[in-house]
Coordinates of C-alpha atoms in Angstrom, one line a residue:
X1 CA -16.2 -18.7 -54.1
X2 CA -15.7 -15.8 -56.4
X3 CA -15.9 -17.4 -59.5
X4 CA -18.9 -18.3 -60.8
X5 CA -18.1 -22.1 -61.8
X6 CA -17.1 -22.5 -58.3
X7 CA -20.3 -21.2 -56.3
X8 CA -21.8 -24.2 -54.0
X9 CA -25.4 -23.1 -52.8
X10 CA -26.0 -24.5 -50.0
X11 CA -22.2 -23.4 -48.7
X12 CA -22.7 -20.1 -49.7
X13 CA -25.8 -19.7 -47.8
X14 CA -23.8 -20.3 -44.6
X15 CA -22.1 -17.1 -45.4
X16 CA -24.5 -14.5 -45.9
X17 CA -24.2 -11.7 -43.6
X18 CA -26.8 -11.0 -41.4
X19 CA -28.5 -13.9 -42.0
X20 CA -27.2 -17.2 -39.6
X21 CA -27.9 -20.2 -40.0
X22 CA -28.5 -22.1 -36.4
X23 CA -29.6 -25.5 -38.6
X24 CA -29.2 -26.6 -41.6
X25 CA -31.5 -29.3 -42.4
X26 CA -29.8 -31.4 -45.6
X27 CA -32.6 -33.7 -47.3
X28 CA -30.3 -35.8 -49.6
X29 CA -30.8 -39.0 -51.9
X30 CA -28.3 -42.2 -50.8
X31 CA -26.7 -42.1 -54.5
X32 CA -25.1 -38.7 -53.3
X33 CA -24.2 -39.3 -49.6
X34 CA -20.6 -38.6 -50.7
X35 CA -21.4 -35.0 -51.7
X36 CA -23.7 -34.6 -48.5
X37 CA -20.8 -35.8 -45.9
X38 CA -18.4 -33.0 -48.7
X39 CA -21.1 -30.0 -48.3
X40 CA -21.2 -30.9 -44.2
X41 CA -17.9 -30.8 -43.6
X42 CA -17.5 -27.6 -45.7
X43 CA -20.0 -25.9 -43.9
X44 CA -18.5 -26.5 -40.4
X45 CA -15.1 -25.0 -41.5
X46 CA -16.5 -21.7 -42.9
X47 CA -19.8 -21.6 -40.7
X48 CA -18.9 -23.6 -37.2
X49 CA -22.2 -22.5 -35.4
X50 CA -24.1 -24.3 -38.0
X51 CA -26.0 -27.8 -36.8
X52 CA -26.1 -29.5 -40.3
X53 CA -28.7 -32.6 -40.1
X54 CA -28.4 -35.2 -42.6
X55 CA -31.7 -36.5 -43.7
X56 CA -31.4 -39.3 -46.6
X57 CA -34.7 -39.2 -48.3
X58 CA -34.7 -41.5 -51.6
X59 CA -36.4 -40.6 -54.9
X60 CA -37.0 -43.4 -57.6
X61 CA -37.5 -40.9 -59.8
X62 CA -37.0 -37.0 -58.7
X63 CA -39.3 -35.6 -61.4
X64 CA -42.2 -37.4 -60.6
X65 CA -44.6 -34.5 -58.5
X66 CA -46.8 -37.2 -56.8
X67 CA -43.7 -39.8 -55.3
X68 CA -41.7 -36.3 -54.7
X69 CA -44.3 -34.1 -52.9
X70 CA -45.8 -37.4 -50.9
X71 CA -42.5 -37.9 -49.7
X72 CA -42.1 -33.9 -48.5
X73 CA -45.3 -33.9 -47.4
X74 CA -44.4 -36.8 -44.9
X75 CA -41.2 -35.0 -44.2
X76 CA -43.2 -31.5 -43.1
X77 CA -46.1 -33.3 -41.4
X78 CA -44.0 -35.2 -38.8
X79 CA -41.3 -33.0 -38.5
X80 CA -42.3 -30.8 -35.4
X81 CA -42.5 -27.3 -35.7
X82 CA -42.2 -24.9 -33.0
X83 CA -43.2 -21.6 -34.5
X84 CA -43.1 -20.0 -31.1
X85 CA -39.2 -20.4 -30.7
X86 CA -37.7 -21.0 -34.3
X87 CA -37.9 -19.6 -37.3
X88 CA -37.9 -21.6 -40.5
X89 CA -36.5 -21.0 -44.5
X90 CA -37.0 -23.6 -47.0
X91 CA -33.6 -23.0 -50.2
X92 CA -35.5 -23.3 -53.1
X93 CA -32.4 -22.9 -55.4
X94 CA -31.1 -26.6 -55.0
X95 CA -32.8 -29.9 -56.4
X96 CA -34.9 -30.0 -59.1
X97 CA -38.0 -28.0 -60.7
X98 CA -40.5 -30.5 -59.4
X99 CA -38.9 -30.4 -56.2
X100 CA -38.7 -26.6 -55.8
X101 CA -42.3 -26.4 -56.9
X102 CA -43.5 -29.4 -54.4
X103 CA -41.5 -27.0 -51.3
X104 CA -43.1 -23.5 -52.8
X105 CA -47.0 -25.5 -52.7
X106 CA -46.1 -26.8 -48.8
X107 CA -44.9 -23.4 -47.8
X108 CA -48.0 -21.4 -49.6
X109 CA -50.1 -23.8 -48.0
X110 CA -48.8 -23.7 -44.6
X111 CA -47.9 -27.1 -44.0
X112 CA -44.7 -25.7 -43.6
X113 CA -44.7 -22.7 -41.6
X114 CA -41.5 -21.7 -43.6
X115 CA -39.9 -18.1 -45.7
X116 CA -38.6 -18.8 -48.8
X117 CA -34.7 -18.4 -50.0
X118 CA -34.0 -17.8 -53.4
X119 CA -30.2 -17.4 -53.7
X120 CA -27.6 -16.8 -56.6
X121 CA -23.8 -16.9 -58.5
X122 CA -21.6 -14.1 -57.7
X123 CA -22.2 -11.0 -59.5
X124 CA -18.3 -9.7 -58.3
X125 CA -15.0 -10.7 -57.2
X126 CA -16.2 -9.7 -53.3
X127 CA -19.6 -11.3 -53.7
X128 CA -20.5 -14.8 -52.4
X129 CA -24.0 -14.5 -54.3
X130 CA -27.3 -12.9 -54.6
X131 CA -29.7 -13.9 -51.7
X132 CA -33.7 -12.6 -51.7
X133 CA -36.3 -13.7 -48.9
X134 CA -39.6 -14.1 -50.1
X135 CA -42.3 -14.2 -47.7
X136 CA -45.5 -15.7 -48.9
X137 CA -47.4 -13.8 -46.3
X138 CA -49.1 -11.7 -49.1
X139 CA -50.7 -9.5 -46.5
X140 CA -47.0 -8.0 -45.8
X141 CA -46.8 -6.8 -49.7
X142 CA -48.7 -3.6 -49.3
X143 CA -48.9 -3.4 -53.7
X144 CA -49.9 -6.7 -54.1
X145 CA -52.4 -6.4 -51.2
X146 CA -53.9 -3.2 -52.6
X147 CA -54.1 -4.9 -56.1
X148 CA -56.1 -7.7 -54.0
X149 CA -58.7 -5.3 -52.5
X150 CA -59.1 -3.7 -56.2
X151 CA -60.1 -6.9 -57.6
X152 CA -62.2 -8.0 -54.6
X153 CA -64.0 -4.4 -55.3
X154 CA -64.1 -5.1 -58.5
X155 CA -66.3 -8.0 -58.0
X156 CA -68.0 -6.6 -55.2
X157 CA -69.1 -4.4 -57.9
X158 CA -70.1 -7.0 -60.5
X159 CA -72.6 -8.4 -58.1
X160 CA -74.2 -5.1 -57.4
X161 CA -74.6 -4.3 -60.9
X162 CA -72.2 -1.4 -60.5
X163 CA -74.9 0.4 -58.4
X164 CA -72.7 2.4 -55.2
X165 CA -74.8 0.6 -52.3
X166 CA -74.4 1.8 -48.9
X167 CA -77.3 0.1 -46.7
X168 CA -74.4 -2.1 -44.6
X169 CA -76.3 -5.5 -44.4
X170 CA -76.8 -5.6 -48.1
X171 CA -73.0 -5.0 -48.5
X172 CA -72.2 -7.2 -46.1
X173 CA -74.0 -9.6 -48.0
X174 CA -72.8 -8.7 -51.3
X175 CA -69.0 -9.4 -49.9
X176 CA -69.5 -13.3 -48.4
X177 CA -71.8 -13.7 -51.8
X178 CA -68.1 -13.2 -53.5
X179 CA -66.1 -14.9 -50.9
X180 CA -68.0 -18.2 -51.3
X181 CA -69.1 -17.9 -54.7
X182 CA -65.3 -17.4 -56.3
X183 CA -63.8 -20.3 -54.3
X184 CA -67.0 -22.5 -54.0
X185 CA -68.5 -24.8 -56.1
X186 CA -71.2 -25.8 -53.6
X187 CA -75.1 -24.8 -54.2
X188 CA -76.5 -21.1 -53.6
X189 CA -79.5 -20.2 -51.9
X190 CA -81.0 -16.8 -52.8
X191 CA -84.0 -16.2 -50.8
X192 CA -86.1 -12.9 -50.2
X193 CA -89.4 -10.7 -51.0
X194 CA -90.7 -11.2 -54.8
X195 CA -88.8 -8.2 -56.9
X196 CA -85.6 -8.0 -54.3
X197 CA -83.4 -8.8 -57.1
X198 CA -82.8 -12.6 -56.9
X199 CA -82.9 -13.5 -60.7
X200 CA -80.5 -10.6 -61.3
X201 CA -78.4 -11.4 -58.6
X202 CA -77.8 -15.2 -59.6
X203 CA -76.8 -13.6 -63.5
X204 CA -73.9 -11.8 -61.9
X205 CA -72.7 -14.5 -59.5
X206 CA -72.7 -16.9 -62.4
X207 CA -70.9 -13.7 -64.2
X208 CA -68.4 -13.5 -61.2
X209 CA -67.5 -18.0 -61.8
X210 CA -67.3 -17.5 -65.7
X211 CA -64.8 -14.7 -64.9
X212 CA -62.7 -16.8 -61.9
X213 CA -62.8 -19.3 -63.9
X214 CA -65.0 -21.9 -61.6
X215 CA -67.1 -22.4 -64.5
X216 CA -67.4 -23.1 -68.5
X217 CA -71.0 -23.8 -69.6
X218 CA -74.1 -21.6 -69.8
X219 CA -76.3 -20.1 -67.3
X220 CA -79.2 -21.9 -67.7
X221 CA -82.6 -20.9 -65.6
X222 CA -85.6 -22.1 -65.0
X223 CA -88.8 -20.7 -63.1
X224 CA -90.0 -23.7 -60.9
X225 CA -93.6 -22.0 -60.5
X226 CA -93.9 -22.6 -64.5
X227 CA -93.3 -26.3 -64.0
X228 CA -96.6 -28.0 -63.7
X229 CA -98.0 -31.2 -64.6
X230 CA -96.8 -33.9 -67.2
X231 CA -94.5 -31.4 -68.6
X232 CA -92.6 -30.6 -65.6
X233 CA -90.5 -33.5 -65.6
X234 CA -89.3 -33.2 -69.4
X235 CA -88.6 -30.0 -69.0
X236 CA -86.3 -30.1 -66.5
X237 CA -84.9 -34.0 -66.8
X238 CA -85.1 -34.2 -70.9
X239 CA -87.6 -37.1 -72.6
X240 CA -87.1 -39.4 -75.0
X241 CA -88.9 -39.7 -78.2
X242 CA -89.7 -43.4 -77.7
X243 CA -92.0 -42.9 -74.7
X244 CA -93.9 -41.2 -76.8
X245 CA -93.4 -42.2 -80.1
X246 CA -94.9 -39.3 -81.6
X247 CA -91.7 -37.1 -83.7
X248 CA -90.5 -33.8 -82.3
X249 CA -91.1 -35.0 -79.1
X250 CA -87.3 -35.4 -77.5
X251 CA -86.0 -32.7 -75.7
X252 CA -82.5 -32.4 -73.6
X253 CA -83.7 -31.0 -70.6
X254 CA -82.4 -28.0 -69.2
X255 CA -80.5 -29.9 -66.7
X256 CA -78.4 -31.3 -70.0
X257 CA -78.4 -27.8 -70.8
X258 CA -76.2 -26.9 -67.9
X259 CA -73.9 -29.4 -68.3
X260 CA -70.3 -27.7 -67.3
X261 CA -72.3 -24.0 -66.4
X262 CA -75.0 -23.2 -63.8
X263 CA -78.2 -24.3 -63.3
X264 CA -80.7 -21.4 -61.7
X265 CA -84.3 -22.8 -60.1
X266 CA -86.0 -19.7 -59.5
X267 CA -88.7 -20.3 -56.7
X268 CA -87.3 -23.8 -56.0
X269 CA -90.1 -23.5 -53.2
X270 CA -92.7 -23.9 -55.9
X271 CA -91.3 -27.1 -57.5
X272 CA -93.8 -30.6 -56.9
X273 CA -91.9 -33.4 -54.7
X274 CA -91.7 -35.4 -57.2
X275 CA -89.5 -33.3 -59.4
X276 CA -87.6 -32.6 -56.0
X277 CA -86.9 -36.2 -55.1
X278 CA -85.4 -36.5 -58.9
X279 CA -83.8 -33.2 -58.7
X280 CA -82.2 -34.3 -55.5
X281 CA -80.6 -37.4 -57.0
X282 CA -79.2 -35.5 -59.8
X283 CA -77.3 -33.0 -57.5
X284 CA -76.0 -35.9 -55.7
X285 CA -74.5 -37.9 -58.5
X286 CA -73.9 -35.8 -61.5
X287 CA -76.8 -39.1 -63.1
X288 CA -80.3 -38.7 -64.1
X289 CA -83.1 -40.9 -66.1
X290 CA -84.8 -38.6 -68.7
X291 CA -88.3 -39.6 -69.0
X292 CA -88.7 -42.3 -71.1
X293 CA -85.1 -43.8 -71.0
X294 CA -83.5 -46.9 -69.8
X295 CA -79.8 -45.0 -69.6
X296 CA -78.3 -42.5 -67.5
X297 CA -77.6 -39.0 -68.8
X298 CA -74.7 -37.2 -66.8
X299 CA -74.5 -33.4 -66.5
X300 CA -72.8 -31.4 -63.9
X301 CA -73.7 -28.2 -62.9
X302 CA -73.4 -26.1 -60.4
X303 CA -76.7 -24.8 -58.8
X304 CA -78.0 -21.4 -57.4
X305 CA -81.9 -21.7 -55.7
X306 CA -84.5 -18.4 -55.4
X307 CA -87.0 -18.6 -53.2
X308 CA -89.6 -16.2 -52.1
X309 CA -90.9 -18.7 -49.2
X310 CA -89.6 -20.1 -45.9
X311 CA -88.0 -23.5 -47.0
X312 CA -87.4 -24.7 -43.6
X313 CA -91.1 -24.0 -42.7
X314 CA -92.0 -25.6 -45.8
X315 CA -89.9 -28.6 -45.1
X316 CA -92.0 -28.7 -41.5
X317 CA -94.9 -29.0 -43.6
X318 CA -94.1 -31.6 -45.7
X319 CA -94.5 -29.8 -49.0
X320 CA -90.7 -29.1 -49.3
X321 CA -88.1 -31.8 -48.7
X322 CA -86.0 -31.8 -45.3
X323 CA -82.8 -33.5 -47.9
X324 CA -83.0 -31.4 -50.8
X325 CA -83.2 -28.6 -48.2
X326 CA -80.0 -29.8 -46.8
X327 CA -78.5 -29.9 -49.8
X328 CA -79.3 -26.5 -51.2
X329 CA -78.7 -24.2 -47.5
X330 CA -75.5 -25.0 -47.2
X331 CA -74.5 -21.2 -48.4
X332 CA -77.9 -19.3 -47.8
X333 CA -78.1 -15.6 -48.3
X334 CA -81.5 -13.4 -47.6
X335 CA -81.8 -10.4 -49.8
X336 CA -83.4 -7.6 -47.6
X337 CA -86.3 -6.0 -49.2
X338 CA -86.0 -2.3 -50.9
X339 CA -88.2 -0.7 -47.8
X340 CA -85.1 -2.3 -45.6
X341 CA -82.6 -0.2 -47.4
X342 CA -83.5 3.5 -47.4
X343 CA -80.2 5.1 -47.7
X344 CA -80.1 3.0 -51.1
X345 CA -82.5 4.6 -52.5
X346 CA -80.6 7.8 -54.6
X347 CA -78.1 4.8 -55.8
X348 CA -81.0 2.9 -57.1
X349 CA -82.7 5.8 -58.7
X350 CA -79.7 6.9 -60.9
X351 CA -79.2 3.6 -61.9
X352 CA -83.0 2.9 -63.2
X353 CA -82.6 6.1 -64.6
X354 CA -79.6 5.6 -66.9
X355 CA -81.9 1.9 -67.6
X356 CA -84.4 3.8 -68.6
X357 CA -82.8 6.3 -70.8
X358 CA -81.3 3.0 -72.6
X359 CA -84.6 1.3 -72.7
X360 CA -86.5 4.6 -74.5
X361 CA -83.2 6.1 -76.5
X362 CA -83.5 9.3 -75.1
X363 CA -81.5 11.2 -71.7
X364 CA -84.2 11.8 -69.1
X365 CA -83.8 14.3 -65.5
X366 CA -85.6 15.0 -62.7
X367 CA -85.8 18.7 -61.5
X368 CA -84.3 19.1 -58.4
X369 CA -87.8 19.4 -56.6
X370 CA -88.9 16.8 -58.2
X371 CA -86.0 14.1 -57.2
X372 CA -86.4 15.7 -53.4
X373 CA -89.8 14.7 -53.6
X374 CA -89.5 11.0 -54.9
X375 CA -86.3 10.3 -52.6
X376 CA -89.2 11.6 -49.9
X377 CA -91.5 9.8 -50.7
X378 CA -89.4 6.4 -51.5
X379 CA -87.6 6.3 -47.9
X380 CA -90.7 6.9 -46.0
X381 CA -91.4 4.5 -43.2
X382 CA -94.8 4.1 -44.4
X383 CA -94.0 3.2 -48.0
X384 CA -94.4 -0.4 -48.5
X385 CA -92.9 -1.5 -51.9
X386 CA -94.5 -4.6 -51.3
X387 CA -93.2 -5.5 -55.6
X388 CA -90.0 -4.2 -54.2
X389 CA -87.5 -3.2 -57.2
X390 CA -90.7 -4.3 -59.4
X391 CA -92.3 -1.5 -58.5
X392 CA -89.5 0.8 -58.3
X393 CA -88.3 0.2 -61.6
X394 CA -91.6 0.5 -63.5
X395 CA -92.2 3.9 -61.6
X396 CA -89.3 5.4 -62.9
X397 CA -89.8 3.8 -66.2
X398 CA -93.7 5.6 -65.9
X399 CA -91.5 8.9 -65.2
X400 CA -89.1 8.9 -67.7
X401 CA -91.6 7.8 -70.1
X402 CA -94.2 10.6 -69.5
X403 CA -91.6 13.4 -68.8
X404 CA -92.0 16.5 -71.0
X405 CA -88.8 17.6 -73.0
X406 CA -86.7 15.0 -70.7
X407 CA -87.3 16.4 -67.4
X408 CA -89.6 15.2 -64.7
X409 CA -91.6 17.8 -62.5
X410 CA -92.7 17.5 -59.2
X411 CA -96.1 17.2 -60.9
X412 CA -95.7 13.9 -62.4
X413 CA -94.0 12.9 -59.1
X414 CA -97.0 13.5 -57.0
X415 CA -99.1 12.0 -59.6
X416 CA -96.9 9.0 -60.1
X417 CA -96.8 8.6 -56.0
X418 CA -100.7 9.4 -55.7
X419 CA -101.0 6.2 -58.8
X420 CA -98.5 4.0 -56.7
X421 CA -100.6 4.6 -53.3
X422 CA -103.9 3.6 -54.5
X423 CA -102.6 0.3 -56.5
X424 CA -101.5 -0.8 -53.3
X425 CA -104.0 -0.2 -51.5
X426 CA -106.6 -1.6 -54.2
X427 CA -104.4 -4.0 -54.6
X428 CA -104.0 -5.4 -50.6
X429 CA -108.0 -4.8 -50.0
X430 CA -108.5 -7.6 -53.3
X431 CA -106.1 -9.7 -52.1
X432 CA -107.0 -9.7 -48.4
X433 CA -110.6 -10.2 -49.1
X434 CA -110.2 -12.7 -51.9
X435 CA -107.5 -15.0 -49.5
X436 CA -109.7 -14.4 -46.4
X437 CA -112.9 -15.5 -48.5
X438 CA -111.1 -18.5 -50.1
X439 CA -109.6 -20.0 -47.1
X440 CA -112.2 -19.7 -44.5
X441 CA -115.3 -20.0 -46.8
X442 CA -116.4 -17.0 -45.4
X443 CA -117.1 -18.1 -41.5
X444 CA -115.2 -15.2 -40.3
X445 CA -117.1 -12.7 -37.7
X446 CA -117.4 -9.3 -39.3
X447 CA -115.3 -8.3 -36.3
X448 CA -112.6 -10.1 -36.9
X449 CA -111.8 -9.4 -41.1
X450 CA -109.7 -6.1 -40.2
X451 CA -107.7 -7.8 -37.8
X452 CA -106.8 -10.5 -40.0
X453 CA -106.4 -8.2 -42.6
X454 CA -103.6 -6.7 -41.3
X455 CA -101.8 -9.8 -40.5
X456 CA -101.9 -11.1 -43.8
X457 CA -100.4 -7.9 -45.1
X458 CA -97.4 -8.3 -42.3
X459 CA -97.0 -12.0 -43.5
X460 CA -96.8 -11.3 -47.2
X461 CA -94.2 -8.0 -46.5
X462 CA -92.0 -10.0 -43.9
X463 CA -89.2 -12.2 -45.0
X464 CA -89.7 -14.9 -42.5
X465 CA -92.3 -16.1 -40.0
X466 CA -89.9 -14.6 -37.1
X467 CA -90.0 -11.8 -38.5
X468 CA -93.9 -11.5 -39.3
X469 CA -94.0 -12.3 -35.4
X470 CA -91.6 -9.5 -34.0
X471 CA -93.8 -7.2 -36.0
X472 CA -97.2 -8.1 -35.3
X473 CA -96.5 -8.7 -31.2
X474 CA -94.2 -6.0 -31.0
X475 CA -95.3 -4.5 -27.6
X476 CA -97.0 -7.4 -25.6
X477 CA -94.0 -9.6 -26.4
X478 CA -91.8 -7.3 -24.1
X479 CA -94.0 -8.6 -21.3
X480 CA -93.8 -12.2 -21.9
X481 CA -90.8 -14.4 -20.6
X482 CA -90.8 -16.6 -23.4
X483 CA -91.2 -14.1 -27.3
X484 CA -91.7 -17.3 -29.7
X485 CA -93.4 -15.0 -31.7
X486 CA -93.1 -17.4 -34.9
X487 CA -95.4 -20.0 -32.6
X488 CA -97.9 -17.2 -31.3
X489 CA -98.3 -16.4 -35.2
X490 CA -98.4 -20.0 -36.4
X491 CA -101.3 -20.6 -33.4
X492 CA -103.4 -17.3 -34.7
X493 CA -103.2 -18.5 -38.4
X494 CA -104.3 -22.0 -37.6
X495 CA -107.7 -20.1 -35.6
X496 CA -108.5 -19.6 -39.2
X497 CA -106.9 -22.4 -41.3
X498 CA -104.2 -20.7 -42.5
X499 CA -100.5 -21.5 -43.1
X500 CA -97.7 -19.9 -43.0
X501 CA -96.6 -21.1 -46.4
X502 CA -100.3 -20.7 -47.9
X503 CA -100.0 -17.0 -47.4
X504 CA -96.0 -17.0 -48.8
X505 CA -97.1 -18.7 -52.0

């Protein structure tokens, strides 16, 4: 056993020290039963406690990977293991490369619930070979697993734009965003407020697939509320020249676009049923009929959906449908709104700040009165940022634009707060009296515009009907045995002839 030419694995692995061997399990082909009965015997005069188990398991060919992993596969799934009592090793050294790399893919993946031996010749007269464990319980490697959490930050990072968040549910979000998107190839659905970040969040997810790898094309995105009429279909499905006959009229499609990449349908909830029924087909198959065209077109994309409105009340209504819904919710994700995420607010500032300063070519600052009175101002419970990020960023860009030799004063802060205070409210007054007026033709009592005011301004600032609810009813509902307060909203709205969805859209 000392020299080199003479070292016999699977022998020498009965004589490590420290390491006995109870059973040896011997998976052999019938053409070498000779040398299987040889290596048994062996092993019970230098290792007598060892129970070695003949198992003939023939190959018609040893390098094939599918005939060689089927056949270890069977072996590991009716074997019988009994974690609770044994421990198991799988020799990797022994048999051939396609058959080492079958055992290393059934022990990474659990099916066999086994350590890994990797053993070697003699290095020295004394030595009956080099023997490493290798446990593919990553978790136990403290480098590698540090070198995991990097990367996951790393990514974490990517899909926050590099901005150091702290509000926990946005986080929170932010890490099963990369969990599903780096592994997943299933369709994303982004909903939230108008200006939470949607369209910006969907660049870096498809950023984080192009950089794992779960992608090749082009981000391709399209805003559904643009899509109207005759030209919706072309644009998203592609038309052929001959059913118009007129030249420069084919087009690809943007669905074609994404062949391979990622398709984005901003405000899927504004797209007609008729482009959804199509759309649904497409997602299903990978197949679609341009307009005009008696042949298939195949693309396949992967998909990430915005939406601003409730698509589940939607699909109640009948204006969004129940199937496509189904097929775009699997991996849903609501972006809370920036009013939600006060301790965010510093974070977001800097990093419209350095935007800005990239946008005008010059380094802007805010004196330190000034920035105490913004950051005031911003995470106040009474400040609505009903464009969200929208609003914020144009602020600061207002700021940074107006400031005098690159620093902004408290001045221009109360100014630029006073200008943001009076658009709102200008703005909610025209828009509450110009919905209340449209839907209701005006047969509304005096008495009751205020109240209905207000709950329009709830509905349009709340994420989801539920929520709208909890807000509105938020003391009598603590009285109530039953708190449906999506139904009690629902039943006030219809008083007037209003939807939920009319006032989302």
């Amino acid at each position: 056993m000392g020299r080199r030419h003479g070292w016999r694995p699977t022998v020498a692995l009965c004589q490590v020290d420290g390491f006995p061997v109870d059973r040896l399990e011997l998976l052999y082909d019938v053409k070498f039963s000779r040398l299987a009965h040889t290596v048994r015997r062996d092993i019970a005069g230098i290792s007598p406690d060892t129970e070695v188990l003949l198992r003939e398991m023939n190959m018609e060919d040893p390098w094939d990977f599918e005939e060689v992993y089927t056949k270890l596969y069977d072996f590991a799934r009716t074997y019988g293991f009994d974690e609770d009592r044994e421990r198991y090793h799988i020799h990797l050294t022994t048999g051939t490369h396609v058959g080492q790399i079958c055992w290393f893919l059934l022990s990474e993946s659990r099916h066999i619930p086994a350590a890994l031996i990797q053993t070697g010749p003699p290095r020295g007269e004394d030595s009956t070979g080099t023997f490493d464990l290798i446990d593919l319980d990553l978790s136990r490697y403290d480098a590698l697993q540090q070198r995991f959490d990097q990367q996951t930050r790393e990514y974490g990072n990517l899909l926050k734009g590099g901005i150091e968040t702290r509000n926990r549910t946005y986080n929170d979000l932010i890490e099963r965003i990369e969990q599903v998107a780096g592994i997943s190839d299933a369709p994303i659905l982004l909903q939230g407020e108008s200006g939470t970040g949607k369209s910006e969040l969907a660049e870096r997810i498809y950023e984080l697939k192009l950089q794992k790898r779960r992608v090749k094309g082009r981000l391709v995105s399209v805003n559904c509320a643009t899509l109207k009429g005759t030209s919706a279909i072309p644009t998203l499905f592609g038309q052929r020249r001959s059913h118009t006959g007129q030249p420069g009229t084919e087009r690809a499609g943007l669905l074609r676009e994404a062949d391979g990449g990622v398709l984005f349908l901003d405000e899927v909830d504004r797209l007609g049923l008729d482009e959804q029924a199509m759309l649904l087909h497409a997602l299903e198959t990978g197949r679609y009929y341009p307009l005009g065209s008696d042949s298939e077109v195949t693309s396949r994309f992967q998909v990430i959906a915005g939406a601003t409105g409730d698509l589940a009340m939607l699909a109640g209504e009948g204006a969004f449908r129940p199937d496509l819904l189904s097929r775009l919710n699997l991996w849903t994700f609501t972006l809370p709104a920036l009013r939600e995420r006060p301790e965010d607010m510093e974070a977001n500032l800097k990093y419209e700040l350095a935007r800005a300063e990239r946008t005008l070519g010059t380094r802007v600052g805010f004196n330190a009165d000034a920035a105490e009175a913004w950051l005031r101002f911003a995470r106040a419970a009474d400040t609505p940022w009903p464009g969200n990020f929208r609003d914020f960023s144009g602020a600061i860009l207002r700021l940074c634009t107006l400031a005098p030799r690159g620093r902004i004063t408290r001045a221009q802060v109360d100014n630029e707060t006073e200008t943001l205070k009076r658009r709102w409210r200008t703005s909610e007054r025209d828009l509450d009296a110009r919905l209340i007026a449209e839907v209701t033709q005006d047969l509304i009592d005096p008495f009751d515009v205020p109240q209905l005011a207000n709950v329009i301004r709830v509905c349009r600032s709340s994420a989801t009907i539920s929520d709208a609810g909890r807000r509105l009813f938020a003391v009598s509902r603590e009285s109530r045995s039953t708190r449906n307060d999506a139904d009690r909203l629902r039943k006030y709205l219809a008083r007037f002839g209003l939807s939920w969805s009319e006032l989302r859209s």
